[in-house]
Amino acid sequence: AGAQQSATVANPVSGASPDLLPHFQLEPEDVYIVKNKAVTLACRATPATQIYFKCNGEWVHQGDHITQHSTDRGTGLPVMEVRIEVTRQQVEKIFGLEEYWCQCVAWSSSGTTKSQKAFVRIAYLRKNFEQEPTAREVSIEQGIVLPCRPPEGIPPAEVEWLRNEELVDPALDANVYVTPEHSLVLRQARLADTANYTCVAKNIVARRRSASAAITVYVNGGWSTWTQWSGCSTSCGRGWQKRSRTCTNPTPLNGGAFCEGQNVQKTACTTLCPVDGAWSEWSKWSVCGAECTHWRSRECSEPAPRNGGQDCHGPELDTRNCTSELCSHAAPGAEDVALYVGLVAVAVCLVLLLLVGVLVYCRKKGGLDADVADSSILTAGFQPVSIKPSKADNPSLLTIQPDLGTATMTYQGSLCPRQDGPAKLQLPNGHLLSPLGAGRHTLHHSSPAAEGADFVARLSTQSYFRSLPRGTTNMAYGTFNFLGGRLMIPNTGISLLIPPDAIPRGKIYEVYLTLHKQEEVRLPLAGCQTLLSPIVSCGPPGVLLTRPAILAMGHCVEASAENWSIRLKKQSCEGTWEDVLQLGAEPCTELYYCQLEAQACYIFTEQLGRFALVGESLSMAASKRLKLVLFAPAACPSLEYNIRVYCLSDTQDVLKEVIQLEKQLGGQLIGAPRVLHFKDSYHNLRLSIHDMPSSLWKSKLLASYQEIPFYHIWSGLQPFLHCTFTLERLSPSTCELACKIWVWQVEGDGQSFTVNFNIAKDTRFSDWLVPDSEVGAPALVGPSAFKIPFLIRQKIISSLDPPGTRGADWRTLAQKLNLDSHLSFFASKPSPTAMILNLWEARHFPNGNLSQLAAAVAEVGKQDGALFAVSEAEC
């Protein structure tokens, strides 16, 4: 071994035949170490007297070589083959300094020969993709590029694509190809390309799958040709005729935009009315003739029949006998003359009457034509039955056709909120935020004009609403359209945020938000379960929401994964309560999601209904927050005096109700409320009074303390638990009281209230418990319900939704706002940025600091370019 290590690689011996120099029949090749399996390097040379490996410049020990000798059958020269094993530990010793390599050196009597270097690398494949494909909606025949940057690995990972779990083979589909950067390109989107696409990376170590990206290929609708004009709607006089077209050329598919414009056109038409003829008055009787008869006549001229009207029915000549005794018998010649004269007279009269009728008809026709000309105003068009918004790539996104059922306001491009005054909203520039374009944008919002009584009357016919309270104290309601808005029940911490575009365009919903008293709704609890929040309804149930609404309410849990199992419950239409979400676990549906914070929870829901937060303790260390509040009468007209101690769940809604109750009882608040952490230890809560001056007061309580059972508090179904300490003053002149009230859980830490006040002093009820932040209208509609201006919101969404360079996208914004633990939920929605901004609105309205959000967006923008400010002057 010593001779081996001191040997040097010599040149061929002078004068030796080059044919006797060793030459390699097998040289070591590059290999990869998978997990902890050692690899083998081999080389074979002829003719060779010695062969040794040298790794990273050092000779491998002789004992680590496995040598085999043989003879070349063709030349008869000796052949030597040597193998060594390389382990993971050997390679890791020099990790980071240089690559690990090995080389064979063969000796013969004529000199030495070196083999090629073989590199030994540790194979691996990281778990996380550097870039994953994202869901998209594209128009038919539009090109699609799905990026995929596989995880880092050695050897580099190979990439393949799956469409609905089936391999995509570009050789079989000319519309598909994969770029050298592993992106999947669809030259022209087809309806059949609507599917879930997954990028798969694999090497000799492992196989990794990216998150699936849903590609939806939609078809925008197109109008068919107009039908022929229909016949006039009336057979007489003015009417309507119409023509129509349908949005079927092509029909919208997969969420494509509905056709814009009118689907029905109407125009006025006039049909001449038929006029039936009517008789004129009878003429006077003629002179009695030779036949002892006389006659009278009438004409069908009042009016004469026209426009297809019917002729007069009945005779136009009437004759009768004269008195026979008075008949005069004239000569035959005289009778004929009289007859002819009469006929001529009748003919002249008929001609005159006909001329008069023609003149009257012409005058009436001329008047009718004038009326028809004046009625051109009736040819106005009609609005389409329904309007669906164009896709996001449509430049006319913010110009929306008016809805006849909504009120309209014009928004003149202002990008600053009214609440912030001269504050600036700074946003990153460059290609991170693409400009929206200048111009005038028309927004529409519905006004909640319905009064409370009308609203309740309309909903009272629905079976689900019959269980809701009829009062307005614990209820908010409003009328909303696609601009969204907000409902708030003041001083309870309960609100419902309806984001923009959550309500389909063309729809108007009357939405309510109700806080239930626990005695009104039965919520069954089992085992160690406890109610952690108020029971809240929002509805009407069954409405279609295209974006999740956010329901905010308080809770009283000290949350920790090792102590609590917390579930979101929802009441079905049949009245049963179901678990729809377990906090901290993978959601089984994308309809619901909940972010739990220290004092409040924010529930994302696409289905309105009745919700409650229920917890099940996993250990006796689990605890709930109780709020301890003391009240006493403002004045003491008798010798007895009562102090009431309430043990409430630490939520604003319960405190609000107790305050309203005490106002009715004439009580006043004593000191500030205290918080007690009540543990699941099966021990009761005890209350006692101490340090009361015995010379002035005495307690009428026989026991040394009062006790509230554990299960009464732990269930959370009895919100107004309280104890009353009845005291008696020994003298009517006593008007001051100083004492202490202790509240503790058995075998737990106690908390005390120091009571020191003048019972004769008539003080006003404390107003500091009413949060100023929630005083205002319970229903806000449209832009007034949001801190972020509409145009700025759209600009941030369109800029941060697509994956950005160097990570400048919605993921970075979520990290800046400390929301990166919810990335998987945000990524499951069509617009992750919209979900982040909606949550920010729910958490920070109305006193949120818009400049802090602008700073977070600016931090994202710094990775892409310089900053610019949208100032009040620019608005």
Coordinates of N, CA and C in Angstrom, one line a residue, residues 405-570:
G405 N -84.0 48.0 -12.7 CA -84.4 47.8 -11.3 C -83.5 48.4 -10.3
T406 N -82.5 49.1 -10.7 CA -81.6 49.7 -9.7 C -81.4 51.2 -9.9
A407 N -81.0 51.8 -8.8 CA -80.7 53.2 -8.9 C -79.2 53.3 -9.5
T408 N -78.9 54.5 -10.1 CA -77.6 54.7 -10.7 C -76.9 55.9 -10.2
M409 N -75.6 55.7 -10.1 CA -74.8 56.9 -9.8 C -73.6 56.9 -10.7
T410 N -73.0 58.1 -11.0 CA -71.9 58.1 -11.9 C -70.6 58.4 -11.0
Y411 N -69.7 57.5 -11.3 CA -68.4 57.5 -10.5 C -67.3 58.1 -11.4
Q412 N -66.8 59.3 -11.2 CA -65.9 60.0 -12.1 C -64.5 59.6 -11.9
G413 N -64.1 58.4 -12.0 CA -62.7 58.0 -12.0 C -62.0 58.3 -10.7
S414 N -62.7 58.5 -9.6 CA -61.9 58.8 -8.3 C -61.4 57.6 -7.7
L415 N -60.1 57.7 -7.4 CA -59.4 56.5 -6.8 C -59.1 56.6 -5.4
C416 N -59.7 57.6 -4.7 CA -59.4 57.8 -3.3 C -60.7 57.6 -2.5
P417 N -60.6 57.0 -1.3 CA -61.8 56.8 -0.5 C -62.1 58.1 0.2
R418 N -63.4 58.4 0.5 CA -63.8 59.6 1.1 C -63.4 59.6 2.6
Q419 N -63.3 58.4 3.2 CA -62.9 58.4 4.6 C -61.5 58.9 4.9
D420 N -60.6 58.7 3.9 CA -59.2 58.9 4.2 C -58.8 60.3 3.9
G421 N -59.6 61.2 3.4 CA -59.2 62.5 3.1 C -58.1 62.6 2.2
P422 N -57.0 63.4 2.6 CA -55.9 63.6 1.7 C -54.9 62.5 1.7
A423 N -55.2 61.4 2.3 CA -54.2 60.3 2.4 C -53.9 59.8 1.0
K424 N -52.7 59.2 0.8 CA -52.3 58.7 -0.5 C -52.3 57.2 -0.4
L425 N -52.6 56.5 -1.5 CA -52.5 55.1 -1.6 C -51.4 54.8 -2.6
Q426 N -50.2 54.3 -2.0 CA -49.1 54.0 -2.8 C -49.1 52.6 -3.4
L427 N -48.8 52.5 -4.7 CA -48.9 51.2 -5.3 C -47.6 51.1 -6.2
P428 N -47.2 49.9 -6.4 CA -46.0 49.7 -7.2 C -46.3 49.9 -8.7
N429 N -45.3 50.4 -9.4 CA -45.5 50.7 -10.8 C -44.8 49.6 -11.6
G430 N -44.5 49.9 -12.9 CA -43.9 48.9 -13.7 C -45.0 47.9 -14.3
H431 N -44.6 46.8 -14.7 CA -45.6 45.9 -15.3 C -46.3 45.1 -14.2
L432 N -46.0 45.3 -12.9 CA -46.8 44.7 -11.9 C -48.2 45.1 -11.9
L433 N -48.4 46.4 -12.0 CA -49.8 46.9 -12.1 C -50.0 47.5 -13.5
S434 N -50.8 46.8 -14.3 CA -51.1 47.3 -15.6 C -52.2 48.4 -15.5
P435 N -52.1 49.5 -16.3 CA -53.1 50.6 -16.2 C -54.4 50.1 -16.6
L436 N -55.4 50.7 -15.9 CA -56.8 50.4 -16.3 C -57.3 51.3 -17.4
G437 N -56.7 52.3 -17.7 CA -57.1 53.3 -18.7 C -58.0 54.3 -18.1
A438 N -57.9 55.5 -18.7 CA -58.6 56.7 -18.1 C -60.0 56.7 -18.7
G439 N -60.8 57.5 -18.2 CA -62.2 57.6 -18.7 C -63.2 57.6 -17.6
R440 N -64.4 57.7 -18.0 CA -65.6 57.8 -17.1 C -66.2 56.4 -17.0
H441 N -66.4 56.0 -15.8 CA -67.0 54.7 -15.5 C -68.3 54.8 -14.8
T442 N -69.3 54.1 -15.2 CA -70.6 54.2 -14.6 C -70.8 52.9 -13.7
L443 N -71.1 53.2 -12.5 CA -71.3 52.1 -11.5 C -72.8 52.1 -11.1
H444 N -73.4 51.0 -10.7 CA -74.8 51.0 -10.3 C -74.9 50.3 -9.0
H445 N -75.8 50.8 -8.2 CA -76.0 50.2 -6.9 C -77.5 50.3 -6.6
S446 N -78.0 49.3 -5.9 CA -79.4 49.3 -5.5 C -79.4 50.0 -4.1
S447 N -80.4 50.7 -3.9 CA -80.6 51.4 -2.6 C -81.6 50.6 -1.7
P448 N -81.2 50.3 -0.4 CA -82.1 49.5 0.4 C -83.3 50.4 0.8
A449 N -84.2 50.6 -0.1 CA -85.3 51.5 0.2 C -86.4 50.8 1.0
A450 N -86.4 49.5 1.1 CA -87.5 48.8 1.8 C -87.4 49.1 3.3
E451 N -88.5 49.4 3.9 CA -88.5 49.6 5.3 C -88.5 48.3 6.0
G452 N -88.2 48.3 7.3 CA -88.2 47.1 8.1 C -89.5 46.3 8.1
A453 N -90.6 47.0 8.3 CA -91.9 46.3 8.3 C -92.2 45.6 7.0
D454 N -91.9 46.3 5.9 CA -92.2 45.7 4.6 C -91.3 44.5 4.4
F455 N -90.0 44.7 4.8 CA -89.0 43.6 4.6 C -89.5 42.3 5.3
V456 N -89.8 42.5 6.6 CA -90.2 41.4 7.4 C -91.5 40.8 6.9
A457 N -92.4 41.6 6.4 CA -93.7 41.1 5.9 C -93.5 40.3 4.6
R458 N -92.5 40.7 3.8 CA -92.2 39.9 2.6 C -91.6 38.5 2.9
L459 N -90.7 38.5 3.9 CA -90.1 37.3 4.2 C -90.9 36.4 5.2
S460 N -91.9 36.9 5.8 CA -92.6 36.1 6.8 C -93.4 35.0 6.2
T461 N -93.6 35.1 4.9 CA -94.3 33.9 4.3 C -93.4 32.8 4.1
Q462 N -92.1 32.9 4.2 CA -91.1 31.8 4.0 C -91.0 31.0 5.3
S463 N -91.0 29.7 5.2 CA -91.0 28.9 6.4 C -89.7 29.1 7.2
Y464 N -88.6 29.3 6.5 CA -87.3 29.4 7.2 C -87.3 30.7 8.0
F465 N -88.0 31.7 7.5 CA -87.9 33.0 8.2 C -88.8 33.1 9.4
R466 N -89.7 32.1 9.5 CA -90.7 32.3 10.6 C -90.0 32.1 12.0
S467 N -88.8 31.5 12.0 CA -88.2 31.3 13.3 C -87.3 32.5 13.7
L468 N -87.2 33.5 12.8 CA -86.3 34.6 13.0 C -87.0 35.7 13.9
P469 N -86.2 36.4 14.7 CA -86.9 37.4 15.6 C -87.4 38.6 14.7
R470 N -88.5 39.2 15.1 CA -89.1 40.2 14.4 C -88.5 41.6 14.7
G471 N -87.8 41.7 15.8 CA -87.2 43.0 16.2 C -86.1 43.4 15.3
T472 N -85.8 44.7 15.3 CA -84.7 45.2 14.5 C -83.4 45.4 15.3
T473 N -83.4 45.2 16.6 CA -82.2 45.3 17.4 C -81.2 44.3 17.1
N474 N -81.6 43.1 16.8 CA -80.7 42.0 16.5 C -80.8 41.6 15.1
M475 N -81.1 42.5 14.2 CA -81.3 42.1 12.8 C -80.9 43.3 11.9
A476 N -80.2 43.0 10.8 CA -79.9 44.0 9.8 C -80.3 43.4 8.4
Y477 N -80.7 44.3 7.5 CA -81.2 43.8 6.2 C -80.9 44.9 5.2
G478 N -80.9 44.5 3.9 CA -80.6 45.4 2.9 C -80.9 44.8 1.5
T479 N -80.9 45.6 0.5 CA -81.1 45.1 -0.9 C -79.8 45.3 -1.6
F480 N -79.3 44.2 -2.2 CA -77.9 44.3 -2.8 C -78.0 43.8 -4.3
N481 N -77.0 44.3 -5.1 CA -76.8 43.7 -6.4 C -75.3 43.4 -6.6
F482 N -74.8 43.3 -7.8 CA -73.5 42.8 -8.0 C -72.4 43.6 -7.4
L483 N -72.7 44.9 -7.0 CA -71.6 45.7 -6.4 C -71.4 45.3 -4.9
G484 N -72.2 44.5 -4.3 CA -72.0 44.0 -3.0 C -72.3 45.0 -1.9
G485 N -71.8 44.7 -0.7 CA -72.1 45.6 0.4 C -71.8 44.9 1.7
R486 N -72.4 45.5 2.8 CA -72.1 45.0 4.1 C -73.3 45.2 5.0
L487 N -73.6 44.1 5.8 CA -74.6 44.2 6.9 C -73.9 44.1 8.2
M488 N -74.4 44.9 9.2 CA -73.8 44.9 10.5 C -74.9 45.0 11.5
I489 N -74.7 44.2 12.6 CA -75.6 44.4 13.8 C -74.8 45.2 14.8
P490 N -75.1 46.4 15.0 CA -74.3 47.3 15.8 C -74.0 46.8 17.2
N491 N -72.8 47.0 17.6 CA -72.3 46.7 19.0 C -72.3 45.2 19.3
T492 N -72.3 44.4 18.3 CA -72.2 42.9 18.5 C -71.0 42.3 17.9
G493 N -70.2 43.0 17.0 CA -69.1 42.4 16.3 C -69.5 41.5 15.2
I494 N -70.8 41.5 14.9 CA -71.3 40.5 13.8 C -71.6 41.3 12.6
S495 N -71.0 40.9 11.5 CA -71.2 41.5 10.2 C -71.2 40.5 9.1
L496 N -71.7 40.9 7.9 CA -71.7 40.0 6.7 C -71.2 40.9 5.6
L497 N -70.1 40.5 5.0 CA -69.5 41.2 3.9 C -69.9 40.5 2.6
I498 N -70.5 41.2 1.7 CA -70.9 40.6 0.4 C -69.9 41.3 -0.7
P499 N -68.9 40.6 -1.1 CA -67.9 41.3 -2.0 C -68.5 41.6 -3.3
P500 N -67.8 42.4 -4.1 CA -68.3 42.7 -5.5 C -68.3 41.4 -6.3
D501 N -69.3 41.4 -7.2 CA -69.5 40.2 -8.1 C -69.9 38.9 -7.3
A502 N -70.2 39.0 -6.0 CA -70.7 37.8 -5.4 C -72.1 37.5 -5.8
I503 N -72.9 38.5 -6.1 CA -74.3 38.4 -6.6 C -74.2 38.5 -8.1
P504 N -74.8 37.5 -8.8 CA -74.7 37.6 -10.3 C -75.3 38.9 -10.8
R505 N -74.7 39.4 -11.9 CA -75.2 40.6 -12.5 C -76.6 40.4 -13.0
G506 N -77.4 41.4 -12.8 CA -78.8 41.3 -13.2 C -79.7 40.8 -12.1
K507 N -79.1 40.4 -11.0 CA -79.9 39.9 -9.9 C -79.9 40.9 -8.7
I508 N -80.9 40.9 -8.0 CA -81.0 41.8 -6.8 C -81.6 40.9 -5.7
Y509 N -80.9 40.9 -4.6 CA -81.2 40.0 -3.4 C -81.5 40.9 -2.2
E510 N -82.6 40.5 -1.5 CA -82.8 41.1 -0.2 C -82.2 40.2 0.8
V511 N -81.2 40.7 1.5 CA -80.4 39.8 2.4 C -80.6 40.3 3.8
Y512 N -80.6 39.4 4.7 CA -80.8 39.7 6.1 C -79.7 39.1 7.0
L513 N -79.4 39.6 8.1 CA -78.4 39.1 9.1 C -79.0 39.2 10.4
T514 N -79.1 38.0 11.1 CA -79.8 38.0 12.4 C -79.0 37.3 13.5
L515 N -79.0 37.9 14.7 CA -78.4 37.3 15.8 C -79.5 36.7 16.7
H516 N -79.3 35.3 16.9 CA -80.4 34.6 17.7 C -80.1 34.6 19.2
K517 N -81.1 34.7 19.9 CA -81.0 34.3 21.4 C -80.9 32.8 21.5
Q518 N -80.1 32.4 22.4 CA -79.9 30.9 22.5 C -81.1 30.2 22.9
E519 N -82.1 30.8 23.6 CA -83.3 30.1 23.9 C -84.2 30.0 22.7
E520 N -83.9 30.7 21.6 CA -84.8 30.6 20.5 C -84.4 29.4 19.5
V521 N -83.2 29.0 19.5 CA -82.7 28.0 18.6 C -82.1 26.9 19.4
R522 N -82.5 25.7 19.1 CA -82.0 24.5 19.8 C -80.8 24.0 19.1
L523 N -79.6 24.0 19.8 CA -78.4 23.5 19.2 C -77.9 22.3 20.1
P524 N -78.1 21.1 19.6 CA -77.8 19.9 20.5 C -76.2 19.8 20.6
L525 N -75.8 19.6 21.8 CA -74.3 19.4 22.1 C -74.1 18.1 22.8
A526 N -73.0 17.4 22.5 CA -72.8 16.1 23.0 C -71.4 16.1 23.7
G527 N -71.3 15.3 24.7 CA -70.0 15.1 25.4 C -69.4 16.4 25.9
C528 N -68.2 16.7 25.5 CA -67.5 17.9 26.0 C -67.7 19.0 25.1
Q529 N -68.6 19.0 24.2 CA -68.8 20.1 23.3 C -69.4 21.3 24.0
T530 N -69.0 22.5 23.5 CA -69.5 23.7 24.1 C -69.7 24.8 22.9
L531 N -70.6 25.7 23.1 CA -70.9 26.7 22.2 C -69.9 27.8 22.4
L532 N -69.1 28.2 21.3 CA -68.1 29.2 21.4 C -68.4 30.5 20.8
S533 N -69.5 30.6 20.1 CA -69.9 31.8 19.4 C -71.4 32.1 19.5
P534 N -71.8 33.2 19.1 CA -73.3 33.4 18.9 C -73.8 32.6 17.8
I535 N -75.1 32.3 17.7 CA -75.8 31.7 16.6 C -76.3 32.7 15.7
V536 N -75.8 32.7 14.5 CA -76.1 33.8 13.5 C -76.7 33.2 12.3
S537 N -77.7 33.9 11.7 CA -78.4 33.5 10.5 C -78.1 34.6 9.4
C538 N -77.9 34.2 8.2 CA -77.8 35.1 7.1 C -78.5 34.5 5.9
G539 N -79.3 35.2 5.2 CA -80.0 34.6 4.2 C -80.6 35.6 3.2
P540 N -81.6 35.2 2.4 CA -82.3 34.0 2.5 C -81.4 32.8 2.0
P541 N -81.7 31.6 2.6 CA -80.9 30.4 2.2 C -81.2 30.0 0.8
G542 N -80.2 29.4 0.1 CA -80.4 28.9 -1.2 C -80.1 29.9 -2.3
V543 N -79.8 31.2 -2.0 CA -79.4 32.1 -3.0 C -78.1 31.7 -3.7
L544 N -77.9 32.1 -4.9 CA -76.7 31.7 -5.6 C -75.6 32.8 -5.5
L545 N -74.5 32.5 -4.9 CA -73.4 33.4 -4.7 C -72.2 32.9 -5.6
T546 N -71.6 33.8 -6.4 CA -70.5 33.4 -7.2 C -69.2 33.6 -6.5
R547 N -69.2 34.3 -5.4 CA -67.9 34.6 -4.6 C -68.3 34.3 -3.2
P548 N -67.4 33.9 -2.4 CA -67.7 33.6 -0.9 C -68.0 35.0 -0.2
A549 N -69.1 35.0 0.5 CA -69.4 36.1 1.5 C -68.6 35.8 2.8
I550 N -68.3 36.8 3.6 CA -67.5 36.6 4.8 C -68.4 37.0 6.0
L551 N -68.7 36.1 6.8 CA -69.5 36.3 8.0 C -68.5 36.4 9.2
A552 N -68.5 37.6 9.9 CA -67.6 37.8 11.0 C -68.4 37.8 12.3
M553 N -67.9 37.1 13.3 CA -68.5 37.1 14.6 C -67.5 36.8 15.7
G554 N -67.8 37.1 16.9 CA -66.9 36.9 18.0 C -66.9 35.5 18.5
H555 N -65.9 35.1 19.3 CA -65.9 33.8 20.0 C -65.2 34.0 21.3
C556 N -65.2 32.9 22.2 CA -64.7 33.0 23.5 C -63.7 31.9 23.8
V557 N -63.0 31.4 22.8 CA -62.2 30.2 23.0 C -60.7 30.7 23.0
E558 N -59.9 30.1 23.9 CA -58.5 30.2 23.9 C -58.0 29.1 23.0
A559 N -57.9 29.3 21.7 CA -57.6 28.2 20.8 C -56.2 27.7 20.8
S560 N -56.1 26.3 20.8 CA -54.8 25.7 20.7 C -55.1 24.3 20.2
A561 N -54.3 23.8 19.2 CA -54.5 22.5 18.5 C -54.5 21.4 19.5
E562 N -53.7 21.4 20.5 CA -53.6 20.3 21.4 C -54.7 20.2 22.5
N563 N -55.4 21.3 22.6 CA -56.5 21.4 23.6 C -57.9 21.4 23.1
W564 N -58.0 21.7 21.8 CA -59.4 21.9 21.2 C -59.6 21.3 19.9
S565 N -60.7 20.8 19.6 CA -61.2 20.4 18.3 C -62.4 21.3 18.0
I566 N -62.2 22.2 17.1 CA -63.2 23.3 16.8 C -63.9 23.0 15.5
R567 N -65.2 23.1 15.4 CA -65.9 22.8 14.2 C -66.9 23.9 13.9
L568 N -67.1 24.1 12.7 CA -68.2 25.1 12.2 C -69.4 24.3 11.9
K569 N -70.5 24.6 12.5 CA -71.8 23.9 12.3 C -72.7 24.8 11.5
K570 N -73.5 24.1 10.7 CA -74.5 24.8 9.9 C -75.8 24.1 10.0

